[in-house]
mmCIF file of N, CA and C in Angstrom:
data_model
loop_
_atom_site.group_PDB
_atom_site.id
_atom_site.type_symbol
_atom_site.label_atom_id
_atom_site.label_comp_id
_atom_site.label_asym_id
_atom_site.label_seq_id
_atom_site.Cartn_x
_atom_site.Cartn_y
_atom_site.Cartn_z
ATOM 1 N N MET A 1 -6.207 -30.705 15.749
ATOM 2 C CA MET A 1 -5.621 -29.428 15.387
ATOM 3 C C MET A 1 -6.536 -28.745 14.380
ATOM 4 N N ALA A 2 -6.853 -27.511 14.655
ATOM 5 C CA ALA A 2 -7.704 -26.735 13.752
ATOM 6 C C ALA A 2 -6.873 -26.258 12.567
ATOM 7 N N GLY A 3 -7.478 -26.269 11.417
ATOM 8 C CA GLY A 3 -6.788 -25.814 10.217
ATOM 9 C C GLY A 3 -7.539 -24.673 9.570
ATOM 10 N N PHE A 4 -6.984 -24.211 8.501
ATOM 11 C CA PHE A 4 -7.645 -23.164 7.745
ATOM 12 C C PHE A 4 -7.319 -23.355 6.276
ATOM 13 N N ASP A 5 -8.188 -22.839 5.454
ATOM 14 C CA ASP A 5 -8.004 -22.928 4.012
ATOM 15 C C ASP A 5 -7.626 -21.554 3.486
ATOM 16 N N VAL A 6 -6.677 -21.550 2.591
ATOM 17 C CA VAL A 6 -6.288 -20.317 1.921
ATOM 18 C C VAL A 6 -6.533 -20.522 0.432
ATOM 19 N N VAL A 7 -7.272 -19.605 -0.147
ATOM 20 C CA VAL A 7 -7.513 -19.646 -1.582
ATOM 21 C C VAL A 7 -6.641 -18.535 -2.182
ATOM 22 N N PRO A 8 -5.566 -18.921 -2.867
ATOM 23 C CA PRO A 8 -4.587 -17.922 -3.312
ATOM 24 C C PRO A 8 -5.125 -16.846 -4.257
ATOM 25 N N GLU A 9 -6.017 -17.216 -5.160
ATOM 26 C CA GLU A 9 -6.437 -16.239 -6.175
ATOM 27 C C GLU A 9 -7.150 -15.013 -5.584
ATOM 28 N N PRO A 10 -8.131 -15.184 -4.697
ATOM 29 C CA PRO A 10 -8.734 -13.990 -4.090
ATOM 30 C C PRO A 10 -7.730 -13.191 -3.251
ATOM 31 N N LEU A 11 -6.808 -13.876 -2.589
ATOM 32 C CA LEU A 11 -5.769 -13.197 -1.824
ATOM 33 C C LEU A 11 -4.898 -12.359 -2.758
ATOM 34 N N ARG A 12 -4.526 -12.938 -3.886
ATOM 35 C CA ARG A 12 -3.722 -12.229 -4.887
ATOM 36 C C ARG A 12 -4.495 -11.038 -5.461
ATOM 37 N N ASP A 13 -5.770 -11.256 -5.783
ATOM 38 C CA ASP A 13 -6.597 -10.167 -6.331
ATOM 39 C C ASP A 13 -6.731 -9.017 -5.331
ATOM 40 N N GLY A 14 -6.969 -9.358 -4.068
ATOM 41 C CA GLY A 14 -7.078 -8.332 -3.035
ATOM 42 C C GLY A 14 -5.776 -7.566 -2.871
ATOM 43 N N GLY A 15 -4.661 -8.286 -2.919
ATOM 44 C CA GLY A 15 -3.361 -7.635 -2.819
ATOM 45 C C GLY A 15 -3.106 -6.684 -3.980
ATOM 46 N N THR A 16 -3.478 -7.123 -5.165
ATOM 47 C CA THR A 16 -3.308 -6.276 -6.350
ATOM 48 C C THR A 16 -4.145 -5.012 -6.223
ATOM 49 N N ARG A 17 -5.389 -5.167 -5.790
ATOM 50 C CA ARG A 17 -6.264 -3.998 -5.630
ATOM 51 C C ARG A 17 -5.754 -3.057 -4.541
ATOM 52 N N LEU A 18 -5.232 -3.612 -3.455
ATOM 53 C CA LEU A 18 -4.695 -2.779 -2.384
ATOM 54 C C LEU A 18 -3.468 -1.998 -2.862
ATOM 55 N N ALA A 19 -2.585 -2.661 -3.595
ATOM 56 C CA ALA A 19 -1.403 -1.975 -4.132
ATOM 57 C C ALA A 19 -1.814 -0.872 -5.102
ATOM 58 N N GLU A 20 -2.793 -1.158 -5.946
ATOM 59 C CA GLU A 20 -3.278 -0.134 -6.881
ATOM 60 C C GLU A 20 -3.909 1.036 -6.139
ATOM 61 N N ALA A 21 -4.630 0.757 -5.056
ATOM 62 C CA ALA A 21 -5.235 1.835 -4.262
ATOM 63 C C ALA A 21 -4.146 2.714 -3.648
ATOM 64 N N GLY A 22 -3.074 2.099 -3.173
ATOM 65 C CA GLY A 22 -1.964 2.866 -2.636
ATOM 66 C C GLY A 22 -1.340 3.771 -3.688
ATOM 67 N N ASP A 23 -1.197 3.252 -4.906
ATOM 68 C CA ASP A 23 -0.649 4.057 -6.008
ATOM 69 C C ASP A 23 -1.581 5.211 -6.367
ATOM 70 N N ARG A 24 -2.889 4.936 -6.413
ATOM 71 C CA ARG A 24 -3.849 6.011 -6.714
ATOM 72 C C ARG A 24 -3.855 7.069 -5.617
ATOM 73 N N PHE A 25 -3.717 6.632 -4.376
ATOM 74 C CA PHE A 25 -3.668 7.557 -3.251
ATOM 75 C C PHE A 25 -2.449 8.474 -3.378
ATOM 76 N N ALA A 26 -1.296 7.901 -3.727
ATOM 77 C CA ALA A 26 -0.084 8.705 -3.906
ATOM 78 C C ALA A 26 -0.271 9.705 -5.050
ATOM 79 N N ASP A 27 -0.917 9.275 -6.125
ATOM 80 C CA ASP A 27 -1.192 10.197 -7.241
ATOM 81 C C ASP A 27 -2.100 11.343 -6.797
ATOM 82 N N ALA A 28 -3.097 11.016 -6.000
ATOM 83 C CA ALA A 28 -4.013 12.051 -5.502
ATOM 84 C C ALA A 28 -3.273 13.035 -4.594
ATOM 85 N N LEU A 29 -2.329 12.533 -3.824
ATOM 86 C CA LEU A 29 -1.543 13.413 -2.970
ATOM 87 C C LEU A 29 -0.685 14.373 -3.794
ATOM 88 N N GLU A 30 -0.130 13.875 -4.901
ATOM 89 C CA GLU A 30 0.645 14.749 -5.786
ATOM 90 C C GLU A 30 -0.241 15.861 -6.339
ATOM 91 N N THR A 31 -1.464 15.515 -6.725
ATOM 92 C CA THR A 31 -2.415 16.513 -7.218
ATOM 93 C C THR A 31 -2.743 17.520 -6.119
ATOM 94 N N LEU A 32 -2.948 17.037 -4.907
ATOM 95 C CA LEU A 32 -3.233 17.920 -3.779
ATOM 96 C C LEU A 32 -2.076 18.889 -3.546
ATOM 97 N N GLU A 33 -0.863 18.370 -3.572
ATOM 98 C CA GLU A 33 0.296 19.238 -3.363
ATOM 99 C C GLU A 33 0.382 20.331 -4.432
ATOM 100 N N ALA A 34 0.138 19.949 -5.669
ATOM 101 C CA ALA A 34 0.181 20.924 -6.759
ATOM 102 C C ALA A 34 -0.916 21.974 -6.591
ATOM 103 N N THR A 35 -2.092 21.536 -6.190
ATOM 104 C CA THR A 35 -3.207 22.464 -5.977
ATOM 105 C C THR A 35 -2.879 23.446 -4.852
ATOM 106 N N LEU A 36 -2.375 22.924 -3.748
ATOM 107 C CA LEU A 36 -2.026 23.788 -2.619
ATOM 108 C C LEU A 36 -0.921 24.776 -2.995
ATOM 109 N N ALA A 37 0.061 24.318 -3.748
ATOM 110 C CA ALA A 37 1.143 25.208 -4.186
ATOM 111 C C ALA A 37 0.603 26.301 -5.100
ATOM 112 N N GLY A 38 -0.431 25.983 -5.876
ATOM 113 C CA GLY A 38 -1.033 26.952 -6.781
ATOM 114 C C GLY A 38 -1.728 28.101 -6.063
ATOM 115 N N TYR A 39 -2.066 27.914 -4.808
ATOM 116 C CA TYR A 39 -2.716 28.978 -4.039
ATOM 117 C C TYR A 39 -1.723 30.056 -3.592
ATOM 118 N N GLY A 40 -0.449 29.714 -3.668
ATOM 119 C CA GLY A 40 0.550 30.683 -3.233
ATOM 120 C C GLY A 40 0.504 30.884 -1.733
ATOM 121 N N GLU A 41 0.514 32.138 -1.315
ATOM 122 C CA GLU A 41 0.467 32.480 0.109
ATOM 123 C C GLU A 41 -0.753 33.376 0.371
ATOM 124 N N PRO A 42 -1.933 32.763 0.461
ATOM 125 C CA PRO A 42 -3.161 33.553 0.593
ATOM 126 C C PRO A 42 -3.285 34.297 1.914
ATOM 127 N N TRP A 43 -2.418 34.039 2.858
ATOM 128 C CA TRP A 43 -2.494 34.703 4.154
ATOM 129 C C TRP A 43 -1.882 36.098 4.134
ATOM 130 N N GLY A 44 -1.294 36.489 3.030
ATOM 131 C CA GLY A 44 -0.789 37.848 2.887
ATOM 132 C C GLY A 44 0.658 37.998 3.323
ATOM 133 N N SER A 45 1.003 39.263 3.699
ATOM 134 C CA SER A 45 2.416 39.530 3.993
ATOM 135 C C SER A 45 2.639 40.341 5.273
ATOM 136 N N GLY A 46 1.651 40.483 6.096
ATOM 137 C CA GLY A 46 1.800 41.270 7.322
ATOM 138 C C GLY A 46 2.475 40.491 8.436
ATOM 139 N N ASP A 47 2.430 41.093 9.645
ATOM 140 C CA ASP A 47 3.045 40.448 10.814
ATOM 141 C C ASP A 47 2.387 39.106 11.132
ATOM 142 N N LEU A 48 1.072 39.097 11.085
ATOM 143 C CA LEU A 48 0.353 37.852 11.357
ATOM 144 C C LEU A 48 0.681 36.800 10.292
ATOM 145 N N ALA A 49 0.787 37.237 9.048
ATOM 146 C CA ALA A 49 1.118 36.316 7.957
ATOM 147 C C ALA A 49 2.489 35.693 8.154
ATOM 148 N N SER A 50 3.423 36.442 8.755
ATOM 149 C CA SER A 50 4.764 35.895 8.989
ATOM 150 C C SER A 50 4.731 34.757 10.009
ATOM 151 N N LEU A 51 3.675 34.686 10.798
ATOM 152 C CA LEU A 51 3.498 33.573 11.737
ATOM 153 C C LEU A 51 2.692 32.433 11.113
ATOM 154 N N ILE A 52 1.682 32.806 10.355
ATOM 155 C CA ILE A 52 0.797 31.804 9.758
ATOM 156 C C ILE A 52 1.515 31.004 8.673
ATOM 157 N N GLY A 53 2.245 31.692 7.812
ATOM 158 C CA GLY A 53 2.889 31.033 6.677
ATOM 159 C C GLY A 53 3.774 29.865 7.059
ATOM 160 N N PRO A 54 4.780 30.071 7.915
ATOM 161 C CA PRO A 54 5.648 28.951 8.291
ATOM 162 C C PRO A 54 4.898 27.831 9.013
ATOM 163 N N ALA A 55 3.953 28.199 9.880
ATOM 164 C CA ALA A 55 3.181 27.166 10.589
ATOM 165 C C ALA A 55 2.365 26.341 9.608
ATOM 166 N N TYR A 56 1.747 27.003 8.648
ATOM 167 C CA TYR A 56 0.958 26.292 7.635
ATOM 168 C C TYR A 56 1.861 25.359 6.828
ATOM 169 N N ARG A 57 2.986 25.875 6.340
ATOM 170 C CA ARG A 57 3.872 25.059 5.501
ATOM 171 C C ARG A 57 4.378 23.828 6.250
ATOM 172 N N GLN A 58 4.821 24.031 7.489
ATOM 173 C CA GLN A 58 5.331 22.900 8.266
ATOM 174 C C GLN A 58 4.243 21.871 8.537
ATOM 175 N N THR A 59 3.067 22.345 8.887
ATOM 176 C CA THR A 59 1.957 21.431 9.166
ATOM 177 C C THR A 59 1.544 20.674 7.911
ATOM 178 N N ALA A 60 1.408 21.382 6.806
ATOM 179 C CA ALA A 60 1.007 20.746 5.548
ATOM 180 C C ALA A 60 2.051 19.725 5.099
ATOM 181 N N GLU A 61 3.327 20.088 5.198
ATOM 182 C CA GLU A 61 4.387 19.154 4.803
ATOM 183 C C GLU A 61 4.371 17.906 5.673
ATOM 184 N N TYR A 62 4.164 18.087 6.964
ATOM 185 C CA TYR A 62 4.132 16.949 7.875
ATOM 186 C C TYR A 62 2.958 16.030 7.555
ATOM 187 N N ILE A 63 1.770 16.610 7.413
ATOM 188 C CA ILE A 63 0.571 15.805 7.151
ATOM 189 C C ILE A 63 0.685 15.089 5.805
ATOM 190 N N ILE A 64 1.101 15.808 4.786
ATOM 191 C CA ILE A 64 1.226 15.177 3.467
ATOM 192 C C ILE A 64 2.292 14.083 3.499
ATOM 193 N N GLY A 65 3.380 14.321 4.228
ATOM 194 C CA GLY A 65 4.402 13.276 4.380
ATOM 195 C C GLY A 65 3.836 12.026 5.028
ATOM 196 N N CYS A 66 3.022 12.205 6.073
ATOM 197 C CA CYS A 66 2.382 11.060 6.735
ATOM 198 C C CYS A 66 1.450 10.322 5.777
ATOM 199 N N LEU A 67 0.730 11.066 4.965
ATOM 200 C CA LEU A 67 -0.187 10.441 4.012
ATOM 201 C C LEU A 67 0.574 9.677 2.936
ATOM 202 N N TYR A 68 1.738 10.196 2.521
ATOM 203 C CA TYR A 68 2.573 9.451 1.568
ATOM 204 C C TYR A 68 3.055 8.134 2.176
ATOM 205 N N VAL A 69 3.398 8.168 3.448
ATOM 206 C CA VAL A 69 3.806 6.938 4.129
ATOM 207 C C VAL A 69 2.651 5.939 4.124
ATOM 208 N N ALA A 70 1.439 6.419 4.401
ATOM 209 C CA ALA A 70 0.267 5.535 4.380
ATOM 210 C C ALA A 70 0.057 4.951 2.989
ATOM 211 N N ALA A 71 0.204 5.770 1.948
ATOM 212 C CA ALA A 71 0.044 5.281 0.575
ATOM 213 C C ALA A 71 1.094 4.220 0.258
ATOM 214 N N ASP A 72 2.332 4.476 0.678
ATOM 215 C CA ASP A 72 3.404 3.490 0.448
ATOM 216 C C ASP A 72 3.118 2.187 1.178
ATOM 217 N N GLU A 73 2.648 2.289 2.417
ATOM 218 C CA GLU A 73 2.346 1.089 3.188
ATOM 219 C C GLU A 73 1.210 0.284 2.554
ATOM 220 N N MET A 74 0.230 0.985 2.001
ATOM 221 C CA MET A 74 -0.853 0.277 1.300
ATOM 222 C C MET A 74 -0.283 -0.502 0.120
ATOM 223 N N ALA A 75 0.564 0.156 -0.670
ATOM 224 C CA ALA A 75 1.147 -0.502 -1.845
ATOM 225 C C ALA A 75 2.032 -1.676 -1.427
ATOM 226 N N ILE A 76 2.836 -1.479 -0.399
ATOM 227 C CA ILE A 76 3.711 -2.550 0.088
ATOM 228 C C ILE A 76 2.877 -3.710 0.633
ATOM 229 N N GLY A 77 1.845 -3.393 1.409
ATOM 230 C CA GLY A 77 0.973 -4.443 1.941
ATOM 231 C C GLY A 77 0.306 -5.238 0.828
ATOM 232 N N GLY A 78 -0.126 -4.548 -0.210
ATOM 233 C CA GLY A 78 -0.722 -5.238 -1.356
ATOM 234 C C GLY A 78 0.275 -6.161 -2.031
ATOM 235 N N ASP A 79 1.491 -5.672 -2.222
ATOM 236 C CA ASP A 79 2.533 -6.510 -2.825
ATOM 237 C C ASP A 79 2.838 -7.722 -1.945
ATOM 238 N N ASP A 80 2.826 -7.512 -0.628
ATOM 239 C CA ASP A 80 3.064 -8.623 0.301
ATOM 240 C C ASP A 80 1.960 -9.678 0.199
ATOM 241 N N LEU A 81 0.712 -9.239 0.052
ATOM 242 C CA LEU A 81 -0.392 -10.193 -0.094
ATOM 243 C C LEU A 81 -0.252 -11.009 -1.378
ATOM 244 N N VAL A 82 0.170 -10.352 -2.455
ATOM 245 C CA VAL A 82 0.405 -11.073 -3.714
ATOM 246 C C VAL A 82 1.517 -12.106 -3.515
ATOM 247 N N GLY A 83 2.586 -11.700 -2.834
ATOM 248 C CA GLY A 83 3.677 -12.637 -2.540
ATOM 249 C C GLY A 83 3.225 -13.791 -1.669
ATOM 250 N N MET A 84 2.340 -13.507 -0.709
ATOM 251 C CA MET A 84 1.813 -14.555 0.160
ATOM 252 C C MET A 84 0.991 -15.558 -0.658
ATOM 253 N N ALA A 85 0.175 -15.044 -1.560
ATOM 254 C CA ALA A 85 -0.627 -15.929 -2.410
ATOM 255 C C ALA A 85 0.284 -16.810 -3.265
ATOM 256 N N ASP A 86 1.323 -16.218 -3.819
ATOM 257 C CA ASP A 86 2.279 -16.983 -4.627
ATOM 258 C C ASP A 86 2.950 -18.067 -3.786
ATOM 259 N N ALA A 87 3.320 -17.724 -2.548
ATOM 260 C CA ALA A 87 3.980 -18.687 -1.669
ATOM 261 C C ALA A 87 3.046 -19.839 -1.306
ATOM 262 N N TYR A 88 1.787 -19.526 -0.978
ATOM 263 C CA TYR A 88 0.829 -20.594 -0.675
ATOM 264 C C TYR A 88 0.654 -21.519 -1.877
ATOM 265 N N GLU A 89 0.552 -20.932 -3.053
ATOM 266 C CA GLU A 89 0.382 -21.726 -4.262
ATOM 267 C C GLU A 89 1.592 -22.619 -4.517
ATOM 268 N N ALA A 90 2.782 -22.075 -4.306
ATOM 269 C CA ALA A 90 4.006 -22.858 -4.510
ATOM 270 C C ALA A 90 4.084 -24.030 -3.536
ATOM 271 N N VAL A 91 3.715 -23.790 -2.281
ATOM 272 C CA VAL A 91 3.733 -24.862 -1.283
ATOM 273 C C VAL A 91 2.708 -25.935 -1.639
ATOM 274 N N GLU A 92 1.515 -25.498 -2.045
ATOM 275 C CA GLU A 92 0.488 -26.480 -2.434
ATOM 276 C C GLU A 92 0.956 -27.323 -3.614
ATOM 277 N N ASP A 93 1.580 -26.691 -4.604
ATOM 278 C CA ASP A 93 2.087 -27.429 -5.767
ATOM 279 C C ASP A 93 3.180 -28.418 -5.352
ATOM 280 N N GLU A 94 4.057 -27.977 -4.461
ATOM 281 C CA GLU A 94 5.147 -28.844 -4.005
ATOM 282 C C GLU A 94 4.608 -30.049 -3.242
ATOM 283 N N VAL A 95 3.633 -29.811 -2.366
ATOM 284 C CA VAL A 95 3.047 -30.908 -1.595
ATOM 285 C C VAL A 95 2.312 -31.873 -2.525
ATOM 286 N N ALA A 96 1.590 -31.348 -3.491
ATOM 287 C CA ALA A 96 0.888 -32.209 -4.448
ATOM 288 C C ALA A 96 1.885 -33.068 -5.225
ATOM 289 N N GLN A 97 2.999 -32.489 -5.625
ATOM 290 C CA GLN A 97 4.021 -33.256 -6.342
ATOM 291 C C GLN A 97 4.630 -34.331 -5.453
ATOM 292 N N MET A 98 4.839 -34.012 -4.178
ATOM 293 C CA MET A 98 5.379 -34.997 -3.246
ATOM 294 C C MET A 98 4.425 -36.178 -3.084
ATOM 295 N N PHE A 99 3.133 -35.895 -2.930
ATOM 296 C CA PHE A 99 2.162 -36.981 -2.785
ATOM 297 C C PHE A 99 2.054 -37.805 -4.059
ATOM 298 N N THR A 100 2.140 -37.147 -5.191
ATOM 299 C CA THR A 100 2.105 -37.861 -6.469
ATOM 300 C C THR A 100 3.315 -38.782 -6.571
ATOM 301 N N SER A 101 4.460 -38.304 -6.168
ATOM 302 C CA SER A 101 5.692 -39.108 -6.199
ATOM 303 C C SER A 101 5.598 -40.288 -5.246
ATOM 304 N N ILE A 102 5.132 -40.028 -4.040
ATOM 305 C CA ILE A 102 4.996 -41.121 -3.047
ATOM 306 C C ILE A 102 3.978 -42.136 -3.537
ATOM 307 N N SER A 103 2.877 -41.664 -4.077
ATOM 308 C CA SER A 103 1.840 -42.568 -4.591
ATOM 309 C C SER A 103 2.398 -43.444 -5.717
ATOM 310 N N GLY A 104 3.206 -42.848 -6.578
ATOM 311 C CA GLY A 104 3.814 -43.607 -7.665
ATOM 312 C C GLY A 104 4.790 -44.651 -7.155
ATOM 313 N N GLN A 105 5.505 -44.349 -6.091
ATOM 314 C CA GLN A 105 6.469 -45.287 -5.534
ATOM 315 C C GLN A 105 5.772 -46.447 -4.803
ATOM 316 N N LEU A 106 4.587 -46.172 -4.251
ATOM 317 C CA LEU A 106 3.858 -47.213 -3.547
ATOM 318 C C LEU A 106 3.094 -48.116 -4.491
ATOM 319 N N GLY A 107 2.865 -47.602 -5.696
ATOM 320 C CA GLY A 107 2.197 -48.407 -6.698
ATOM 321 C C GLY A 107 0.758 -48.313 -6.618
#
């Protein structure tokens, strides 16, 4: 049977960095939203503007919403990796304790 080795610390570090990247991405999106709102309605107020404005707002809201979902998923994935590292470490500690106990009982 083929096995694999998991080193919890790099997994935990990677998860932490991924979660932080997701948080920074969400912060950048907030800045983007504020910047876009600061532009007001540069398309004007004519007949064409009455078509452009709603289309722009709906499209921008949809895209930014999708990007927020991506940022959240990055943060959640990072947290999951940290949890995975913790779980691997806990299992390794438990198995080591079991072998120590069995070894002590065998003398």
